[in-house]
CSV table of N, CA, C and O in Angstrom, one decimal:
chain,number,residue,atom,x,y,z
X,1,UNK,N,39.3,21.8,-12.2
X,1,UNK,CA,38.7,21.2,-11.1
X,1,UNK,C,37.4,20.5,-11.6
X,1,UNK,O,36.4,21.1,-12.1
X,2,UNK,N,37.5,19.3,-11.5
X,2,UNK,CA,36.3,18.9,-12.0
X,2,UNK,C,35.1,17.9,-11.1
X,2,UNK,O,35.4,16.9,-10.4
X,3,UNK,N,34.0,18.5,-11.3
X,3,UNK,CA,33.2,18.2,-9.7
X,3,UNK,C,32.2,17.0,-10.3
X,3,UNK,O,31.7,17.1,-11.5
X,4,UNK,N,32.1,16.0,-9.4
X,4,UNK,CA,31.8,14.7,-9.8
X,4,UNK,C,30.3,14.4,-9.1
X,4,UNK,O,30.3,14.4,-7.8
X,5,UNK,N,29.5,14.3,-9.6
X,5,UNK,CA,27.9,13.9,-9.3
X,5,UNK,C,27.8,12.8,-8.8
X,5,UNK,O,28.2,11.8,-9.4
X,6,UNK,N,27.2,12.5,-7.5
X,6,UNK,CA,27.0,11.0,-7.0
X,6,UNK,C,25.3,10.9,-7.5
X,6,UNK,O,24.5,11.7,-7.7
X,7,UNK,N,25.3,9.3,-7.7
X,7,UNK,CA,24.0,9.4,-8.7
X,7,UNK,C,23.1,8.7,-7.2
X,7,UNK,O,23.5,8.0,-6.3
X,8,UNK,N,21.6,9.5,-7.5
X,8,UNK,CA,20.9,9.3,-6.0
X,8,UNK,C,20.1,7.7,-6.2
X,8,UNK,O,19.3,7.4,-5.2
X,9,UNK,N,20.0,6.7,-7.2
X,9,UNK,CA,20.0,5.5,-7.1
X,9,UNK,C,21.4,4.8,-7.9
X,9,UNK,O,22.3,5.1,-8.7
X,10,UNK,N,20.8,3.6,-6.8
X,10,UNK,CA,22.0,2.3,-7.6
X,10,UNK,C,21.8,2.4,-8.9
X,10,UNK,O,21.1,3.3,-9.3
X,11,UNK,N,22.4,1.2,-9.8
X,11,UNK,CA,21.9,1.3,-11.3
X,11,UNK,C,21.1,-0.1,-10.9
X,11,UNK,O,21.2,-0.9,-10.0
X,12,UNK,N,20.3,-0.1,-12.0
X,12,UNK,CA,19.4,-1.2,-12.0
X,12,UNK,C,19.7,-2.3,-12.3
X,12,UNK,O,20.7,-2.2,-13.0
X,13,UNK,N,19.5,-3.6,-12.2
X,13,UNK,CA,20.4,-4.9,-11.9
X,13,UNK,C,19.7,-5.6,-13.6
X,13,UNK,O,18.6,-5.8,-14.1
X,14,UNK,N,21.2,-5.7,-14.3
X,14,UNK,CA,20.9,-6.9,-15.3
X,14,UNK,C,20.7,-8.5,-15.7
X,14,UNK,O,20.2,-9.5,-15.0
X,15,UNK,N,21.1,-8.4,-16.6
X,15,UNK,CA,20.9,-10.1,-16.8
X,15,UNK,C,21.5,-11.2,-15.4
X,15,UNK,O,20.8,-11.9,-14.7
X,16,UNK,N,22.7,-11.0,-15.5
X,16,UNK,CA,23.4,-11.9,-14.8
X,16,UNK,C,23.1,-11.8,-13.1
X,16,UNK,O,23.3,-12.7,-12.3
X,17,UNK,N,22.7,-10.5,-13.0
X,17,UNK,CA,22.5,-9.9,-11.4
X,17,UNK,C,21.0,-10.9,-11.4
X,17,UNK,O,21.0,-12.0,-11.0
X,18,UNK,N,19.9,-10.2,-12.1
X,18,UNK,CA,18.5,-11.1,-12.1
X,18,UNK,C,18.8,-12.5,-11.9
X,18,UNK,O,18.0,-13.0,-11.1
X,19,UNK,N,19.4,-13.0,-12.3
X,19,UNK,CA,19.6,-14.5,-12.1
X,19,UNK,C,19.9,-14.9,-10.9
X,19,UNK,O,19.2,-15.8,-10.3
X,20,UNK,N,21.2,-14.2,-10.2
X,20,UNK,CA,21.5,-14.6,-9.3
X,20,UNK,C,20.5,-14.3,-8.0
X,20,UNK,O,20.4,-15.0,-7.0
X,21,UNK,N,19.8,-13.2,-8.2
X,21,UNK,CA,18.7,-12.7,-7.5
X,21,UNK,C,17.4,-14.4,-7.4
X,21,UNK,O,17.2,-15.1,-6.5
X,22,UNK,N,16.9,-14.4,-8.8
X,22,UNK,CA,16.0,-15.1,-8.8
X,22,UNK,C,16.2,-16.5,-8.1
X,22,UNK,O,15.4,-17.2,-7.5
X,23,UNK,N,17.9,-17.0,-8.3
X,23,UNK,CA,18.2,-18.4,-7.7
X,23,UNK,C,18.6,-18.2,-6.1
X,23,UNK,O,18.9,-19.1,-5.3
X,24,UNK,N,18.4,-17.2,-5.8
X,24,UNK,CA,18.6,-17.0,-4.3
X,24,UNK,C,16.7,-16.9,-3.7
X,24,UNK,O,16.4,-17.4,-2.6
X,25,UNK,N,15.6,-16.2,-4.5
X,25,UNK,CA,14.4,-16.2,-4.2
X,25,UNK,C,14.0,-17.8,-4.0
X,25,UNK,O,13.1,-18.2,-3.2
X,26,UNK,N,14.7,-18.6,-4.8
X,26,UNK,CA,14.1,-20.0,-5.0
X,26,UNK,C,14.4,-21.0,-3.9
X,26,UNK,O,13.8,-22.0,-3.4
X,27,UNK,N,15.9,-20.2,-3.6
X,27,UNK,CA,16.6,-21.0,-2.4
X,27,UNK,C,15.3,-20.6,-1.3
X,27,UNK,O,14.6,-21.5,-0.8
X,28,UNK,N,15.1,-19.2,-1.0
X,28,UNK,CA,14.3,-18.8,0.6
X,28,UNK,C,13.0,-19.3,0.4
X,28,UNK,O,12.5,-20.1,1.2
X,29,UNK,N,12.4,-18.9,-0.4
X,29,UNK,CA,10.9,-19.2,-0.7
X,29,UNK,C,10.0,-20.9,-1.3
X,29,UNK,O,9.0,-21.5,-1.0
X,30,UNK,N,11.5,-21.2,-2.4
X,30,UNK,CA,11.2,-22.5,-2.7
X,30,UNK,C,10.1,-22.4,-4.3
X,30,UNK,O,9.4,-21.3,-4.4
X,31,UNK,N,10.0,-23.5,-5.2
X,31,UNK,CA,9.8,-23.2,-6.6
X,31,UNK,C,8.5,-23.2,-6.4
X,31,UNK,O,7.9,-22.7,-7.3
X,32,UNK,N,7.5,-23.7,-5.3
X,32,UNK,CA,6.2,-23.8,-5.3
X,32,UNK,C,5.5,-22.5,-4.8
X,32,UNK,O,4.3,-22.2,-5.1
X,33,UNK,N,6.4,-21.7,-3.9
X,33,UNK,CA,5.5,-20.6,-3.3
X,33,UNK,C,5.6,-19.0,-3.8
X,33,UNK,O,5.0,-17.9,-3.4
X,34,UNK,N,7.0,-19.2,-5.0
X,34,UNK,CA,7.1,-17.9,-6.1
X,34,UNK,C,6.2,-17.4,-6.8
X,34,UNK,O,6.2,-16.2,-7.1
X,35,UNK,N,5.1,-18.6,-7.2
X,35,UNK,CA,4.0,-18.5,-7.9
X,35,UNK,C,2.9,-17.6,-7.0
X,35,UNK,O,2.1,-16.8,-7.6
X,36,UNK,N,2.9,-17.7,-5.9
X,36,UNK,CA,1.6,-17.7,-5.4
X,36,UNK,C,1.9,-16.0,-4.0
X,36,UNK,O,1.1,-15.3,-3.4
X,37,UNK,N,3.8,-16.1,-4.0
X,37,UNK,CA,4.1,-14.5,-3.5
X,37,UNK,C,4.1,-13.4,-4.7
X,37,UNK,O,3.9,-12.2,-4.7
X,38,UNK,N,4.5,-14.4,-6.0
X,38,UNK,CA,3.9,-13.0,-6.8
X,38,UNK,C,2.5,-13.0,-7.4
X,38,UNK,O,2.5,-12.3,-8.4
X,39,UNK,N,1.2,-13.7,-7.2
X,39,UNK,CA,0.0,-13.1,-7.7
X,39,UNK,C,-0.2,-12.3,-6.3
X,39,UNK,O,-0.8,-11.3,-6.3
X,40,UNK,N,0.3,-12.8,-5.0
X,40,UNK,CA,0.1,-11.7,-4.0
X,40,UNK,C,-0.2,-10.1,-3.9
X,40,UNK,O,-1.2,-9.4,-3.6
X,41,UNK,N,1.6,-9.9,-4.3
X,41,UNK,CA,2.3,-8.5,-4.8
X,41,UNK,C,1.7,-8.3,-5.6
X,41,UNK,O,1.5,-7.1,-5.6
X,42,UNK,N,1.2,-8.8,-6.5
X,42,UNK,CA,0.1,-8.3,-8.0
X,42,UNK,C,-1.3,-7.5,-7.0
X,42,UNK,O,-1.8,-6.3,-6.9
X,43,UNK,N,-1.5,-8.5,-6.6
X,43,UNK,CA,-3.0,-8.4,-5.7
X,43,UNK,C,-3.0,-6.9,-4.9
X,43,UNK,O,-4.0,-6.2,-4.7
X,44,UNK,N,-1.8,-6.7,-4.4
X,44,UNK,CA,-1.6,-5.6,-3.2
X,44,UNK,C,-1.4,-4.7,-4.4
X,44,UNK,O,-2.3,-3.9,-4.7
X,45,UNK,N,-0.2,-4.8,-5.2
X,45,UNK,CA,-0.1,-3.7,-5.9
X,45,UNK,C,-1.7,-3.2,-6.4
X,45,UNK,O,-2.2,-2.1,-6.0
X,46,UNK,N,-2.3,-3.9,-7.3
X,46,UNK,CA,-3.6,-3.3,-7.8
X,46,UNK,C,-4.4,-2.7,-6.6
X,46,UNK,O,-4.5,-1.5,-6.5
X,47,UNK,N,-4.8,-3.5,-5.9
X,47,UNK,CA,-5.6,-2.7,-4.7
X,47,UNK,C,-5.0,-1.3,-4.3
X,47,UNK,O,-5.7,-0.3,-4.0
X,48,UNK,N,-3.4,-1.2,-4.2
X,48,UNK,CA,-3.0,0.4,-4.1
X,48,UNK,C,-3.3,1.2,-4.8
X,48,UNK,O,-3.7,2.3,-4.6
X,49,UNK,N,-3.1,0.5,-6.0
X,49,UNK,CA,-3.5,1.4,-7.4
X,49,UNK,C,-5.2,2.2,-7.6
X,49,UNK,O,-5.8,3.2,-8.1
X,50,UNK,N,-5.4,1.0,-7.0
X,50,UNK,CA,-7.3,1.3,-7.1
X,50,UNK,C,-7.3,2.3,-5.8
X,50,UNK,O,-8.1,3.3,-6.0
X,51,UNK,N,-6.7,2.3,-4.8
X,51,UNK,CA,-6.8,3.5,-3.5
X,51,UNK,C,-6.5,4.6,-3.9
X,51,UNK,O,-7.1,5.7,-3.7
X,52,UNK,N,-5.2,4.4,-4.6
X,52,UNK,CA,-4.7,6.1,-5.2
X,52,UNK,C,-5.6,6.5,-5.9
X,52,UNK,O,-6.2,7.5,-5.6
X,53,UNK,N,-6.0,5.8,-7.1
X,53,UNK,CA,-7.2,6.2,-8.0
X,53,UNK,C,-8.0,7.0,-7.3
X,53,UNK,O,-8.1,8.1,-7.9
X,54,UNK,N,-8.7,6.9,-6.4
X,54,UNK,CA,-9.9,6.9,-5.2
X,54,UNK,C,-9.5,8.3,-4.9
X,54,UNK,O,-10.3,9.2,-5.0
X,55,UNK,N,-8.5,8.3,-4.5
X,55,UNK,CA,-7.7,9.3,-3.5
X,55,UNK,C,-7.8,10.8,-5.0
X,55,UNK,O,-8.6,11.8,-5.0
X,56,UNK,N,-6.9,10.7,-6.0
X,56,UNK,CA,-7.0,11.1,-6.8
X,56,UNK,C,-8.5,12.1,-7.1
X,56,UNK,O,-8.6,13.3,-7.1
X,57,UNK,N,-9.5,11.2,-7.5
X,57,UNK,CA,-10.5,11.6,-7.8
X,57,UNK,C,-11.5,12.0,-7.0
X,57,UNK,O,-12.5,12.3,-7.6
X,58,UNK,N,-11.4,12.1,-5.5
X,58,UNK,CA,-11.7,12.5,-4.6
X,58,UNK,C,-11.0,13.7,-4.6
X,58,UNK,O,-11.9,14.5,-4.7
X,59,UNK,N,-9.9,14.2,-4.6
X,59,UNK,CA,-9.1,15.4,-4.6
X,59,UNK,C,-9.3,16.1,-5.9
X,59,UNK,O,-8.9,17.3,-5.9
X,60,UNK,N,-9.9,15.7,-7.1
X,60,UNK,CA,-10.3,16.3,-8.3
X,60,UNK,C,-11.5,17.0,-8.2
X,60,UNK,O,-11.6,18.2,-8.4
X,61,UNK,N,-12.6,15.8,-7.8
X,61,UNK,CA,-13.8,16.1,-7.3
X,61,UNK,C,-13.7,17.8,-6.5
X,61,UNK,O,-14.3,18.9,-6.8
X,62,UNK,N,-12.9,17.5,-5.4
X,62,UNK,CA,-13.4,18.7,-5.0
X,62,UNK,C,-12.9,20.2,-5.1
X,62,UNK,O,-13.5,21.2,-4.7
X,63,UNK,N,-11.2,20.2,-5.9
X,63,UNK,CA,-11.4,21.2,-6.4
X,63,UNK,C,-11.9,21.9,-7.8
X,63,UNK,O,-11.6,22.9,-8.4
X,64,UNK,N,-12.8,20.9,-8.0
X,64,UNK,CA,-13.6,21.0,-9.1
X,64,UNK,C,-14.6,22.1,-8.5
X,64,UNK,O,-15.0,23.2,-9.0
X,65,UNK,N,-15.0,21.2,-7.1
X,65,UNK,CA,-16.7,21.8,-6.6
X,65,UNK,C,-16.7,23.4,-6.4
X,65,UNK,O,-17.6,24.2,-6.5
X,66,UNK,N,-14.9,23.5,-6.2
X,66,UNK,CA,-14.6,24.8,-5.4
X,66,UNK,C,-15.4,25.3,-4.4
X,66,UNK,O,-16.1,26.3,-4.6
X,67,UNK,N,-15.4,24.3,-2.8
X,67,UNK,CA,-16.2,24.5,-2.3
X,67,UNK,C,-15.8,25.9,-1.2
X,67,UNK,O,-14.7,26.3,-0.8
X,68,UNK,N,-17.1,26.4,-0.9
X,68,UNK,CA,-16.9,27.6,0.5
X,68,UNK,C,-17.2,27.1,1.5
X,68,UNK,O,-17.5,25.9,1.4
X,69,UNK,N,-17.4,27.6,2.4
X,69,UNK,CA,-17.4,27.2,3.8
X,69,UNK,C,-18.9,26.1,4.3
X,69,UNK,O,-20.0,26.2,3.7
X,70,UNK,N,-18.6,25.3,5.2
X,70,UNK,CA,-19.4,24.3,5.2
X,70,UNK,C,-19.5,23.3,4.0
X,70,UNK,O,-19.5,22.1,4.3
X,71,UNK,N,-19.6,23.6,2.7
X,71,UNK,CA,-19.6,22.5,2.1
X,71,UNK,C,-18.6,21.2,2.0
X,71,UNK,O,-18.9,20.0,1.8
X,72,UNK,N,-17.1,21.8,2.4
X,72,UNK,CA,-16.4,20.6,2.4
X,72,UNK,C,-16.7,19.2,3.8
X,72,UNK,O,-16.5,18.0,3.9
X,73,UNK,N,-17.4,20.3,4.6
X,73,UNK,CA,-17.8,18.9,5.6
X,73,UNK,C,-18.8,18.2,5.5
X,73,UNK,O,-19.0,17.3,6.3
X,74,UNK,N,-19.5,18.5,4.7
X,74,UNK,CA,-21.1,17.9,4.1
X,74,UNK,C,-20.0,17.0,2.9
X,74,UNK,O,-20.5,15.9,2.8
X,75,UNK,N,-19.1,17.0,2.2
X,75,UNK,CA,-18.4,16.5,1.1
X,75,UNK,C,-17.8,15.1,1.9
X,75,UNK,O,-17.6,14.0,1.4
X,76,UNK,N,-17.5,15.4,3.0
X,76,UNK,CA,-16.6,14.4,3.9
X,76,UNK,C,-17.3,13.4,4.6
X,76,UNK,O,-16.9,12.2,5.0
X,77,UNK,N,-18.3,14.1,4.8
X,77,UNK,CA,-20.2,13.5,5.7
X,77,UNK,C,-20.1,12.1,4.1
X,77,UNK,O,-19.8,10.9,4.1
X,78,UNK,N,-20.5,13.0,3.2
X,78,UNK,CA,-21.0,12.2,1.9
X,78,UNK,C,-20.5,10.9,1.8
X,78,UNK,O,-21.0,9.8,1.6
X,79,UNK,N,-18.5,11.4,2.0
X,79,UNK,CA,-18.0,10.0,1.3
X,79,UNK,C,-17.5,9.1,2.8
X,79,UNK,O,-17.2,7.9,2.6
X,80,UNK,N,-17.5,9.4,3.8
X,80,UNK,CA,-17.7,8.7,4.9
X,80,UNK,C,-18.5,7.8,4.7
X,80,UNK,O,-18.0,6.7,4.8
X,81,UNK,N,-20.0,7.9,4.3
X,81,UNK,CA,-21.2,7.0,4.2
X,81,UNK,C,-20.9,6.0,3.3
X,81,UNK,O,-21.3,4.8,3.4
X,82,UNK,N,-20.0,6.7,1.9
X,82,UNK,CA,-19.8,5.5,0.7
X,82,UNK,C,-18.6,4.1,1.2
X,82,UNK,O,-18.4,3.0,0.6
X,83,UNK,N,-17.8,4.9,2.7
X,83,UNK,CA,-16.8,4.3,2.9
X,83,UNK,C,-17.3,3.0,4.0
X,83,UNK,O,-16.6,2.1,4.3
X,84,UNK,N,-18.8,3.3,4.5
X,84,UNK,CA,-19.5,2.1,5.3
X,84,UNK,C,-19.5,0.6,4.5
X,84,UNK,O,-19.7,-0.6,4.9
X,85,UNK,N,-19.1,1.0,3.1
X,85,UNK,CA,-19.2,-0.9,2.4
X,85,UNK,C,-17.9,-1.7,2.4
X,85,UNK,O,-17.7,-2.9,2.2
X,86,UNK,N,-17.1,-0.5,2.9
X,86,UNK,CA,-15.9,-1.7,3.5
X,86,UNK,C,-15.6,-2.4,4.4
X,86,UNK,O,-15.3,-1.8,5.4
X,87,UNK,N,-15.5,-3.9,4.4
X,87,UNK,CA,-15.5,-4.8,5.4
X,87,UNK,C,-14.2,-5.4,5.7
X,87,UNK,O,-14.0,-6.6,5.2
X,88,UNK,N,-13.5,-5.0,6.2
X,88,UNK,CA,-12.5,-5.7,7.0
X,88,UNK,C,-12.2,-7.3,7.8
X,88,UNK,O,-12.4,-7.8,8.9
X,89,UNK,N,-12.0,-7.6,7.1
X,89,UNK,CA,-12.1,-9.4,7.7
X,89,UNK,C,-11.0,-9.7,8.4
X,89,UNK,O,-10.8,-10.8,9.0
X,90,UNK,N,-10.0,-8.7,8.4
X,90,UNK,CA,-8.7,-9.4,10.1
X,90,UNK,C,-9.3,-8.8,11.2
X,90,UNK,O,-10.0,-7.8,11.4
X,91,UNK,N,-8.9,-9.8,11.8
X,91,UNK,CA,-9.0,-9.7,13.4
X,91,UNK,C,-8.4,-8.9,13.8
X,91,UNK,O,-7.2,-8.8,13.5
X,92,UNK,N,-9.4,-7.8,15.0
X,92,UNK,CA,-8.4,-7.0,15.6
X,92,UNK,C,-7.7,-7.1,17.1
X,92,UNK,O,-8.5,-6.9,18.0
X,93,UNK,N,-6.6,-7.4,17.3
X,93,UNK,CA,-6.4,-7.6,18.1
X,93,UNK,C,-5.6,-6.2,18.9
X,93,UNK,O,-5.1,-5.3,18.1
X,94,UNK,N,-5.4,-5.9,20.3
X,94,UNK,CA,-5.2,-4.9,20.8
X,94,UNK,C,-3.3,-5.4,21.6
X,94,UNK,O,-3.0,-6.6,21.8
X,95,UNK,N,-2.8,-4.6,21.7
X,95,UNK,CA,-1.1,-5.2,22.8
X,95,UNK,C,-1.4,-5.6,23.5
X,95,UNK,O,-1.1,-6.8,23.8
X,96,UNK,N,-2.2,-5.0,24.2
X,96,UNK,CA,-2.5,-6.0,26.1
X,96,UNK,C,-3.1,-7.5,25.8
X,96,UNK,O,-2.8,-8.3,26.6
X,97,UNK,N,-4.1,-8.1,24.4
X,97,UNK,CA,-4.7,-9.1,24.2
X,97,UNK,C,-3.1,-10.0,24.1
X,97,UNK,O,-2.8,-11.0,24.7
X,98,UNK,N,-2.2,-9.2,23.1
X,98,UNK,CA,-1.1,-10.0,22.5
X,98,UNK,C,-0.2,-10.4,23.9
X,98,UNK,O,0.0,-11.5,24.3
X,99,UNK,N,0.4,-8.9,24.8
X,99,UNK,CA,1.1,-9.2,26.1
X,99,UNK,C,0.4,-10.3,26.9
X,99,UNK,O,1.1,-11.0,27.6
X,100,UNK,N,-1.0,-10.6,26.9
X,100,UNK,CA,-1.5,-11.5,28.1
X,100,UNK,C,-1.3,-12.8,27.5
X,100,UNK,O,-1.2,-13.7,28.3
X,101,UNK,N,-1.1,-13.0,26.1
X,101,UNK,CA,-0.9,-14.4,25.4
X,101,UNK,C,0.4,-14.7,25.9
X,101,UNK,O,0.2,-15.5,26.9
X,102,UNK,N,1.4,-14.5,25.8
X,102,UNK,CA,2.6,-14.7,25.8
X,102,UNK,C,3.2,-14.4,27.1
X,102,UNK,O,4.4,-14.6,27.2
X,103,UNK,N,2.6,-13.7,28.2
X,103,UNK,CA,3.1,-13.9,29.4
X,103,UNK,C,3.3,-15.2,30.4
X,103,UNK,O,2.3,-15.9,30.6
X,104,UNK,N,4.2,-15.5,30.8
X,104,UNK,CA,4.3,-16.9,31.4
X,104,UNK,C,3.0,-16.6,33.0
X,104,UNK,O,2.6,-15.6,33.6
X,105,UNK,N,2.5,-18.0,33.2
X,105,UNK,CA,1.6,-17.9,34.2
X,105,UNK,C,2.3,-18.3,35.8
X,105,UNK,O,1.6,-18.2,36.8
């Protein structure tokens, strides 16, 4: 009896698969805007990279401090305050702003 392993990813796509991949990206996207969806994906990926980093060393930090009671909310007080220099530049918009746009009058 011999028991057969299903593998929990596809296999990874080669030469010939990549190609046909890349000439289908060229078809949707077009040769001018490949350039500029992948410094995108570059762009997002690093900024994740730099959040996890963050996240990481924030979770190092404090079981480093091995904090007792009360100190961890003075630790959270701390980096709340560091977290005031981020500036958000999209617009926020709310559903009811979006439903009132698009309701017929």
């Amino acid at each position: 009896m011999a028991l057969e392993i299903a593998p929990l990813f596809a296999p990874i796509p080669g030469g010939p698969e990549l190609l046909i991949i890349l000439f289908i990206a060229i078809l949707l996207f077009g040769a001018n805007k490949i350039p500029k969806l992948a410094r995108s994906t570059g762009e997002a990926m690093g900024e994740f990279q730099k959040g996890r980093e963050k996240v990481e060393t924030e979770l190092e930090e404090m079981r480093e401090a091995g904090f007792e009671e009360g100190e961890e909310e003075e630790f959270r007080a701390a980096q709340a305050e560091d977290d005031d220099d981020f500036v958000d530049t999209e617009p926020v918009t709310s559903e009811e702003e979006t439903e009132t746009d698009t309701e017929p009058n």
